[in-house]
Coordinates of C-alpha atoms (C1' of nucleotides) in Angstrom, one line a residue:
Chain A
X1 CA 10.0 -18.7 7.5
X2 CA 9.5 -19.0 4.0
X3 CA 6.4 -20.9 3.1
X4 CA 6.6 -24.1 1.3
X5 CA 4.8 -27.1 1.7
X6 CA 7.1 -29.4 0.0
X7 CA 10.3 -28.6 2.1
X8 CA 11.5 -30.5 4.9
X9 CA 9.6 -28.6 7.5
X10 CA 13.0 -28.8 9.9
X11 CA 15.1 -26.7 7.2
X12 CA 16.0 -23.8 9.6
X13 CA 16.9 -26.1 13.0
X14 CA 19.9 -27.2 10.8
X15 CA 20.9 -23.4 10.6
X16 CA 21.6 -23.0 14.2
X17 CA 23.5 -26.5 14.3
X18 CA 27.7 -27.0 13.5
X19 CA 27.0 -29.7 10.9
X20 CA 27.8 -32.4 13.4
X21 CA 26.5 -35.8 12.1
X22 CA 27.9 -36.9 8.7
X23 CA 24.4 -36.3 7.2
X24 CA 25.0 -32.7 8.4
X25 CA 27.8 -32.3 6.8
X26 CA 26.9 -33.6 3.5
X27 CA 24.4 -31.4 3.7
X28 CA 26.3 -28.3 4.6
X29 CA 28.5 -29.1 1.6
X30 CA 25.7 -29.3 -0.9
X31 CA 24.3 -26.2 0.3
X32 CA 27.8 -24.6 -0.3
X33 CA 28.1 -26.3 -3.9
X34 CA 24.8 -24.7 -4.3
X35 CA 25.9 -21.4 -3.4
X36 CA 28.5 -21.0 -5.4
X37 CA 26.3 -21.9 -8.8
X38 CA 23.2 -20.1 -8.1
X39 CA 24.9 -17.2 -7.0
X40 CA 26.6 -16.8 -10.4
X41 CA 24.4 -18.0 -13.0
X42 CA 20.5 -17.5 -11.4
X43 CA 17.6 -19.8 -10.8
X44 CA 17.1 -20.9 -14.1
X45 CA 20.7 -20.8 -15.6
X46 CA 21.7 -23.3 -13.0
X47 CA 21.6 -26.9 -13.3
X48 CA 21.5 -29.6 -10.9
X49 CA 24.6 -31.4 -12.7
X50 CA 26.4 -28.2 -11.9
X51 CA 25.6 -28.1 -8.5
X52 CA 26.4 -31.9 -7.8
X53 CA 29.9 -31.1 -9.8
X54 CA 30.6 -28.3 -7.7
X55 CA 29.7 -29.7 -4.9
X56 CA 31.2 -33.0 -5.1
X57 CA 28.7 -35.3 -4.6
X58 CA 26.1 -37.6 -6.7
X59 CA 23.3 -35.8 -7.9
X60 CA 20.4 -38.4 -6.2
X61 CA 22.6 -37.3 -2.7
X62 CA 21.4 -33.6 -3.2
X63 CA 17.3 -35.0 -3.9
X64 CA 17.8 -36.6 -0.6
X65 CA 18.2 -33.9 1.2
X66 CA 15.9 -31.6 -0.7
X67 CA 12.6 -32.5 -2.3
X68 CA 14.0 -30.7 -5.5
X69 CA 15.5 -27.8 -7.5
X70 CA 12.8 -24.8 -6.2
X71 CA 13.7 -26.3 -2.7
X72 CA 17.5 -26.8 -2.4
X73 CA 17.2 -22.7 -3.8
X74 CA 14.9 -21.7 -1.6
X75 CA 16.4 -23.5 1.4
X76 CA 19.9 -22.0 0.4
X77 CA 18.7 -18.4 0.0
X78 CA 16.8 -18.4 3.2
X79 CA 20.1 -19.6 5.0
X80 CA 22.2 -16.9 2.8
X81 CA 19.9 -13.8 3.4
X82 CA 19.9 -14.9 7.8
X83 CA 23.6 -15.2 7.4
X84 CA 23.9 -11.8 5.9
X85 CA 21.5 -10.3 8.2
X86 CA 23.4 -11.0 11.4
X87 CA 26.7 -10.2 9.6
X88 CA 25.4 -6.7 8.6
X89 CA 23.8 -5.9 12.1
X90 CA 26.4 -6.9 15.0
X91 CA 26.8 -3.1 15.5
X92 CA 24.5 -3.0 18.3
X93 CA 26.2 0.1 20.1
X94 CA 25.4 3.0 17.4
X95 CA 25.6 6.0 19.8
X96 CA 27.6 9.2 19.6
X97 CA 28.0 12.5 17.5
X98 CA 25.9 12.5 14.4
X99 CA 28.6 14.0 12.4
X100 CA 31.1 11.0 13.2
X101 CA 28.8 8.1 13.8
X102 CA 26.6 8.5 10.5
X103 CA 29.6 9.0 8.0
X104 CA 31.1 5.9 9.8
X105 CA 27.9 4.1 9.4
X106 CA 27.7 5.2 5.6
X107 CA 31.4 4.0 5.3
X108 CA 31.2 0.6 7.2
X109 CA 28.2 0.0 4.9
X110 CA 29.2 0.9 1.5
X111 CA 32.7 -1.1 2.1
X112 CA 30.5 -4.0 3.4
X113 CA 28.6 -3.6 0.0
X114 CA 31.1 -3.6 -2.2
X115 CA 32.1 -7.2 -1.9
X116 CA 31.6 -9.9 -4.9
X117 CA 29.2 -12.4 -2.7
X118 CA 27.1 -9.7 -1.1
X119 CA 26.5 -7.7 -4.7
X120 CA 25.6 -11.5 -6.0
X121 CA 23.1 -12.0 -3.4
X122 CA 21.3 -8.7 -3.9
X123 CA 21.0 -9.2 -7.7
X124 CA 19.7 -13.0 -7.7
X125 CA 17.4 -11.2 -4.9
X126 CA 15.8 -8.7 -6.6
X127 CA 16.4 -10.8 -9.8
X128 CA 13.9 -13.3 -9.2
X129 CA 11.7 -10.9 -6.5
X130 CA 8.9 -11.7 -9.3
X131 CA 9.3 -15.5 -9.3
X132 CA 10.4 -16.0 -5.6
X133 CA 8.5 -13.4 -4.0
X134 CA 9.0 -14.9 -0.3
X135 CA 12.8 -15.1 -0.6
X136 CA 12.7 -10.6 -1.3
X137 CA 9.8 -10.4 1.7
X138 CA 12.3 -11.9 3.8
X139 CA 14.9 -9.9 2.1
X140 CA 13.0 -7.0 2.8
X141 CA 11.8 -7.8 6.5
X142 CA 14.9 -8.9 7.9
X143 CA 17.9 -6.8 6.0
X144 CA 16.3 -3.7 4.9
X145 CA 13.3 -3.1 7.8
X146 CA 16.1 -4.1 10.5
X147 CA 18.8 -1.4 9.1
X148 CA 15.8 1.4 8.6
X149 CA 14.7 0.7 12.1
X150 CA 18.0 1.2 13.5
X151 CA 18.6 4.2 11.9
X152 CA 15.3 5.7 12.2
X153 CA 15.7 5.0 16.1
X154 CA 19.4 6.7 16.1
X155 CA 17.5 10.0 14.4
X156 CA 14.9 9.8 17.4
X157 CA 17.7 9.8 20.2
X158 CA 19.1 12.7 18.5
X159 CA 16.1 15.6 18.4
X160 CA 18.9 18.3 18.5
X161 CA 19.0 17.1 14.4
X162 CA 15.8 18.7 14.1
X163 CA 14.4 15.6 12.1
X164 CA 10.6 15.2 11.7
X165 CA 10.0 12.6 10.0
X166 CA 12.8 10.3 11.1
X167 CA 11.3 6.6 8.9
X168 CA 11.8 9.1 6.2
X169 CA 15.2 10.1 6.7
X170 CA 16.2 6.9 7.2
X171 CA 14.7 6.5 3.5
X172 CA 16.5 8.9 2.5
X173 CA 19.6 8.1 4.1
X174 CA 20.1 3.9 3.0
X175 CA 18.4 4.8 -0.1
X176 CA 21.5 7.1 -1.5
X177 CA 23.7 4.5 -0.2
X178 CA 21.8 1.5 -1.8
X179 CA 21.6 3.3 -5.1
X180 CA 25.2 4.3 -5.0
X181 CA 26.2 0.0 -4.3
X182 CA 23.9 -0.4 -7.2
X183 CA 24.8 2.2 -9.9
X184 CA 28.2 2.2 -9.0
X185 CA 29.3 -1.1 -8.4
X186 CA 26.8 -3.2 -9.9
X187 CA 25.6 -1.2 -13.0
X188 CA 29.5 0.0 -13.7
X189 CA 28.7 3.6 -12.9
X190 CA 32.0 3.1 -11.7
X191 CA 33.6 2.8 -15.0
X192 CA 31.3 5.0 -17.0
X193 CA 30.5 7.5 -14.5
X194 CA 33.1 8.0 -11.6
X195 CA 32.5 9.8 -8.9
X196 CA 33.9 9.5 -5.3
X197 CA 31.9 7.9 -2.9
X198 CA 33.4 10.5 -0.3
X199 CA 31.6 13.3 -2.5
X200 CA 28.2 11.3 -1.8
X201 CA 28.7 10.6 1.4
X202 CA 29.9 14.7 2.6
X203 CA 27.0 15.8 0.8
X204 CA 24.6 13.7 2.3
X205 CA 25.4 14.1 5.9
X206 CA 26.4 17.8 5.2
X207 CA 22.9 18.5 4.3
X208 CA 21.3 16.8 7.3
X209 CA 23.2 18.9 9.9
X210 CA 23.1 21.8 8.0
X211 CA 19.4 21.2 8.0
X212 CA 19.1 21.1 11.5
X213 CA 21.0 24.0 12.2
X214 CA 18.2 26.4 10.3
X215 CA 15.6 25.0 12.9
Chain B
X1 CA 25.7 -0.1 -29.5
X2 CA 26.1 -2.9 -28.2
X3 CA 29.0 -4.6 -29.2
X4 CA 28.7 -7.6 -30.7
X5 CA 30.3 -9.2 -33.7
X6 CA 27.5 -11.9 -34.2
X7 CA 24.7 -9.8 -34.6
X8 CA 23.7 -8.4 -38.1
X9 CA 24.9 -4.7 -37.7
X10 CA 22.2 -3.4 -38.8
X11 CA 20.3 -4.0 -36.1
X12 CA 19.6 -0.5 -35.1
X13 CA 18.7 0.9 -38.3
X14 CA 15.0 -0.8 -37.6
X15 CA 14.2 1.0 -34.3
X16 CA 14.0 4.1 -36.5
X17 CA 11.7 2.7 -39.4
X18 CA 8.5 1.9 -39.1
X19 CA 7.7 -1.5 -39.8
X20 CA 7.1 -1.2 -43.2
X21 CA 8.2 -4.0 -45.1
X22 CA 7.0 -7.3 -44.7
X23 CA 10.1 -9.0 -43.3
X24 CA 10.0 -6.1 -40.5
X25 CA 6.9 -6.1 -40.0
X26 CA 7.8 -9.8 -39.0
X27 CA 10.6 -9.2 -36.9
X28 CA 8.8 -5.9 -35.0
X29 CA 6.2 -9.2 -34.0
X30 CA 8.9 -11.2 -33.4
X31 CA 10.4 -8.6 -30.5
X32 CA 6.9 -7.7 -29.3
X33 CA 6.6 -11.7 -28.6
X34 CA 9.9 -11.9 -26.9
X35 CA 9.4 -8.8 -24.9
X36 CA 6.5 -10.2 -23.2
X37 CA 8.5 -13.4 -22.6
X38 CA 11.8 -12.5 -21.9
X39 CA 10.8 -9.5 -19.4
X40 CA 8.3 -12.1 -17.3
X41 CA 10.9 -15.3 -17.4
X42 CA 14.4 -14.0 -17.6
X43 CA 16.9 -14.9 -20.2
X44 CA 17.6 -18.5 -19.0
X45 CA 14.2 -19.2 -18.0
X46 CA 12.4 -18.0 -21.3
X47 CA 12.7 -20.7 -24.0
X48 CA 12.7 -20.6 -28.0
X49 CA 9.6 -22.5 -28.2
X50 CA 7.6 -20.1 -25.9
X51 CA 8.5 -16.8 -27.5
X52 CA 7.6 -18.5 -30.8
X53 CA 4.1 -19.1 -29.8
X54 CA 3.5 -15.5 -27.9
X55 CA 4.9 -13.7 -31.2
X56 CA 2.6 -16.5 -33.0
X57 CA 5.6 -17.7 -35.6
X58 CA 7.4 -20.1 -36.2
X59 CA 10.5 -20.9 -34.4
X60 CA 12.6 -21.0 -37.6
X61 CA 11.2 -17.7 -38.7
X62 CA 13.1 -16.4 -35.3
X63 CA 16.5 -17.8 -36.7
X64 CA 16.5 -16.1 -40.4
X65 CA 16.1 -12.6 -38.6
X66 CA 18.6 -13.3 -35.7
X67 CA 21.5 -15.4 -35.0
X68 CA 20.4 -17.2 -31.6
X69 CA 18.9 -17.0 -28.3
X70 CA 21.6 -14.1 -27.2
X71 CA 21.3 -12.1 -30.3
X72 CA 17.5 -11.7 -29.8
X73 CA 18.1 -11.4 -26.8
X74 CA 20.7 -8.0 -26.8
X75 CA 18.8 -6.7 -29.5
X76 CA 15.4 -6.6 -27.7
X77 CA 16.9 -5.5 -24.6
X78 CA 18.7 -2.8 -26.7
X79 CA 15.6 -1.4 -28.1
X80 CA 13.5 -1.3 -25.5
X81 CA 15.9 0.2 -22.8
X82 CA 16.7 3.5 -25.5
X83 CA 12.5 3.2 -26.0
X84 CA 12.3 3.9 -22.5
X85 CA 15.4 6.0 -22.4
X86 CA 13.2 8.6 -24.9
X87 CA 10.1 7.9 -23.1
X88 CA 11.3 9.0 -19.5
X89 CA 13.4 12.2 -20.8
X90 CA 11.0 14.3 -22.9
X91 CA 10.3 16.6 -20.4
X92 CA 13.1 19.6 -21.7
X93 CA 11.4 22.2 -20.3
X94 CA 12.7 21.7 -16.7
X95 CA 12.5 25.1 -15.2
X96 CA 10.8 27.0 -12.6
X97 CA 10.5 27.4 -8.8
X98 CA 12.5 24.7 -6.9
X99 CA 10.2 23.8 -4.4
X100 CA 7.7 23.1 -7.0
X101 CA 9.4 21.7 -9.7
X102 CA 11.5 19.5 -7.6
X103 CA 8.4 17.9 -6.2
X104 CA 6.9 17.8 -9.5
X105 CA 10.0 15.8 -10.8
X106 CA 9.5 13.2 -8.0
X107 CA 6.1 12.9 -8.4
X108 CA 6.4 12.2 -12.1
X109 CA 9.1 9.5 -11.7
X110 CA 7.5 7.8 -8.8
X111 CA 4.4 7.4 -10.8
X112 CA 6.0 6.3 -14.4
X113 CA 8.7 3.7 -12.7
X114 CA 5.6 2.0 -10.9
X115 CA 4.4 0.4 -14.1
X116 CA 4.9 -3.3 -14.0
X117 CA 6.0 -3.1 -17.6
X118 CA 9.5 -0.4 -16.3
X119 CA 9.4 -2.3 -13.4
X120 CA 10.2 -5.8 -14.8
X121 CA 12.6 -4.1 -17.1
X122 CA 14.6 -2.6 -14.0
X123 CA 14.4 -5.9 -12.8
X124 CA 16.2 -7.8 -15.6
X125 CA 18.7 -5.1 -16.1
X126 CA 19.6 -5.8 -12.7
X127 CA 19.6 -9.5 -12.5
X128 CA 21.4 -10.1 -16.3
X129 CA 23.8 -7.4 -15.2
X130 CA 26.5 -10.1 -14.4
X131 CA 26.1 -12.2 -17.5
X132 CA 25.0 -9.5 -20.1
X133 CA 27.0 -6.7 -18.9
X134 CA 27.2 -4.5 -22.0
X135 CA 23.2 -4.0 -21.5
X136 CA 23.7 -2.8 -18.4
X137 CA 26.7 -0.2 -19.4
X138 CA 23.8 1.1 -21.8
X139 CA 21.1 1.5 -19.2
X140 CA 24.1 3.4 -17.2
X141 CA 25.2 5.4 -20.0
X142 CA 21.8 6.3 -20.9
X143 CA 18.9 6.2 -18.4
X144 CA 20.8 6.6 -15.4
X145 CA 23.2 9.2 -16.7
X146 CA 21.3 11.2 -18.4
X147 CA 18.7 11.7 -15.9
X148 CA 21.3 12.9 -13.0
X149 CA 23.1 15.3 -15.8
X150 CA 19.2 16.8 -15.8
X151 CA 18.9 17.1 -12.3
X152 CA 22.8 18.6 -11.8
X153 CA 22.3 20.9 -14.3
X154 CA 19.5 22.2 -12.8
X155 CA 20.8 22.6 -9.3
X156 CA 23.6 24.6 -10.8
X157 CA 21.5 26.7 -12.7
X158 CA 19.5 27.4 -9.3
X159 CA 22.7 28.9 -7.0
X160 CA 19.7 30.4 -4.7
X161 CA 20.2 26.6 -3.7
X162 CA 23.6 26.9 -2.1
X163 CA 24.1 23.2 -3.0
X164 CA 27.9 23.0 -3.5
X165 CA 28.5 19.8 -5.2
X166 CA 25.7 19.2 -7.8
X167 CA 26.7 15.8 -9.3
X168 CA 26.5 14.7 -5.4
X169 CA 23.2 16.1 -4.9
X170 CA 21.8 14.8 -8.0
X171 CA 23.5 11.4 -7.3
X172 CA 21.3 11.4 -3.6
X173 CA 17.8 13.0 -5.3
X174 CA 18.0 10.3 -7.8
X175 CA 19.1 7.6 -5.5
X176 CA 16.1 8.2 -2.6
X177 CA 13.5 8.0 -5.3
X178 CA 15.3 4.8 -7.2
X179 CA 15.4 2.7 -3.7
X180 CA 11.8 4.2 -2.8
X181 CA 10.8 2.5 -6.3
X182 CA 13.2 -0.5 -5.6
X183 CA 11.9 -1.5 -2.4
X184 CA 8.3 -0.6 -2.1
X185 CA 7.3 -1.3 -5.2
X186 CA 9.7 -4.1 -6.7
X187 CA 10.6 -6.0 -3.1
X188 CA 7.3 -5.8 -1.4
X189 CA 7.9 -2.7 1.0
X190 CA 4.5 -1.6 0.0
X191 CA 2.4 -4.6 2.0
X192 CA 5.7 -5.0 4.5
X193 CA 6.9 -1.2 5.7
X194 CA 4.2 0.7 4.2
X195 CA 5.4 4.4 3.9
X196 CA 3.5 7.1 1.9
X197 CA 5.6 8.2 -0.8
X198 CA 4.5 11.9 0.3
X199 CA 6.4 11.8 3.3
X200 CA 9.6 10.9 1.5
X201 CA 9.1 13.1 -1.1
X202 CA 8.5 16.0 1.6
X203 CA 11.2 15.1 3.5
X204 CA 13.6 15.0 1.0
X205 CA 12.5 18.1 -0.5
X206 CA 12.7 20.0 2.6
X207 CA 16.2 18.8 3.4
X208 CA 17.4 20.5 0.3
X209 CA 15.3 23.6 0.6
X210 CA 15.9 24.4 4.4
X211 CA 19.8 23.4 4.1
X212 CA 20.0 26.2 1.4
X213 CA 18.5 28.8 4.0
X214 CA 21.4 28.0 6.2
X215 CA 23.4 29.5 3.9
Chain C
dG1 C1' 11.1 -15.8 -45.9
dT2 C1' 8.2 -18.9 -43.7
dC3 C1' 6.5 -23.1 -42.3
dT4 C1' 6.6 -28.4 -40.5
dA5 C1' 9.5 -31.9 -38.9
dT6 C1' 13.6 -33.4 -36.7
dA7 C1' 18.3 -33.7 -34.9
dA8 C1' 21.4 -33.4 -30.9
dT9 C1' 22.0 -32.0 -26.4
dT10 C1' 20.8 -31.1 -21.9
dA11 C1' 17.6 -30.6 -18.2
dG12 C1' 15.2 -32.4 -13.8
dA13 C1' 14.2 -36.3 -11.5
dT14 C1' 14.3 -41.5 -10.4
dA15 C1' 15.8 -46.8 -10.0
dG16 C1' 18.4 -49.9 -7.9
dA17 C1' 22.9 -51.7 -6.0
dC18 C1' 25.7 -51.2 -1.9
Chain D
dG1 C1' 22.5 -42.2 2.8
dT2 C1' 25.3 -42.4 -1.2
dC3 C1' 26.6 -43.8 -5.5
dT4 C1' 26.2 -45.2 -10.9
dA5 C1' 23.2 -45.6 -14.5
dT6 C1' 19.1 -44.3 -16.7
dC7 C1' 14.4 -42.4 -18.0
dT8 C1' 11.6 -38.7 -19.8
dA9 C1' 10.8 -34.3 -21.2
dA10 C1' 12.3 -30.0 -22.7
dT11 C1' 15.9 -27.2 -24.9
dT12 C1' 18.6 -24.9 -28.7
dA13 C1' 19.3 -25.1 -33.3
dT14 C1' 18.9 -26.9 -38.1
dA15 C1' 17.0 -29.5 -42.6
dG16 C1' 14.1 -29.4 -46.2
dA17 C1' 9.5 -28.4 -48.5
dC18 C1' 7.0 -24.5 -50.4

DNA sequence: GTCTATAATTAGATAGAC
DNA sequence: GTCTATCTAATTATAGAC
């Protein structure tokens, strides 16, 4: 997936694997250290020390699994980002009234959101998009493209909303959900400048059946 | 502003003079050369040394006009997000015809926050938010704030709109144009799900003009 | 205040025993 | 493969001359 030469070229066959040899598991629990100390303190803040520290094993044990710092991160945030893309889309069956289904989409998301690990990932993610551009294209290809393309979809199978441009709306739509993840809970728009996610979320769908009811 | 005992508190008083001794005119270099490093490597990644040679001083002469790394640090990041803070909100005069100023408004922002300069600025706001939190408090209080108070002003000052809660509105306006910026331009949507900015813009627009009809 | 030179620490990465 | 011990370079910060 993510282009790099110097990686082991068999990174992603361990995803789909339960850690079964003991080189496996080693392996699993590096990754894990790893997680925990990039995801808190970036790219550069981190340092291999910590990682070993956290994960509880020699530092040399990490370099023989990956050929060094860039790839252990990039390895780890490949496997982080497919993790939280097939956590985020196992709601396959997204039919039913508009006015139910999309407030329960807009709530299942923005709790989803709201959690310490994912708001980590998305921050080291756009973070370092300028240094580790092919850890955001996947970002962006997998996460963001899938949820659009689901939505956009949901708007088609619906024409009684009277949508034309349904890629659009589904701009529209994850955008004032993203932003509200990333003023509110992020940016501490939740301290400085409260306002109920319920407000956001009535408004929102409010305005695309009321919408469709002018047609 | 920013709270922070270590700093000299005089820091602010600068941002209002113009350079005009020669110890300021030293420290305005000193900022311009951290800017340039700081905003392209992160705070962890961007090292004494290197800002030293972009601001074309010595690395000691960085010491006698702030305390350390973090100090420089909070007071760049300080003056350049109330720079941008001035920059983004002289536009006063927002009056006029809805469906033209509303687009106007959108067209404005979409073009200023594509700058790589605002971009990488966004981008660091963001990814320091964890460790530098009081830097992202002031982007809130400031930038982000202020610009929805505009917008929510507005839409109450326009009932013809029918839009019932403003702050709501304002809250989803905002946040479809931050996300547009956010992923098309910052996480590589542009080259990856290429969508004209027109049709969100239109969209959008048209949402909040033909729900008001309903009325 | 500003520079050159340097201290003290920590970083990424490797050698070699088992 | 995994560990302990170590190398080399880079890092933050400071001393001391001018």
């Amino acid at each position: 997936m993510l282009k790099d030469s110097r990686s082991q070229p068999e990174d992603l066959s361990t995803l789909y694997q339960e850690g079964s040899s003991a080189a496996n598991q080693k392996r699993e629990q590096i990754l894990q250290g790893a997680m925990q100390v990039f995801l808190q303190s970036g790219y550069a803040g981190t340092s291999m020390d910590r990682v070993a520290a956290e994960a509880g094993v020699a530092k040399q044990t990490i370099y023989s699994h990956f050929q060094d710092k860039e790839g252990l991160f990039k390895a780890l945030m490949e496997q982080v980002t497919l993790d939280r893309f097939r956590s985020v889309f196992c709601l396959e069956d997204f039919e039913g009234d508009p006015a139910v289904r999309l407030r329960q989409l807009a709530e299942i998301y923005l709790t989803k959101v709201a959690d310490q690990n994912y708001l980590a990932l998305t921050r080291i993610i756009i973070g370092e998009s300028e240094r580790f551009p092919a850890l955001a294209r996947l970002w962006t290809s997998t996460v963001i493209h899938r949820g659009r393309s689901l939505l956009s979809r949901y708007f088609d199978a619906h024409p009684e909303l009277g949508i034309e441009d349904s890629e659009a709306m589904a701009h529209i739509f994850f955008g004032s959900l993203v932003s509200f993840m990333l003023t509110q809970e992020m940016l501490y728009g939740k301290e400085l400048i409260p306002i109920e996610r319920d407000r956001v979320v009535t408004t929102l769908i409010n305005l695309i059946l009321k919408s469709s009811r002018e047609e």
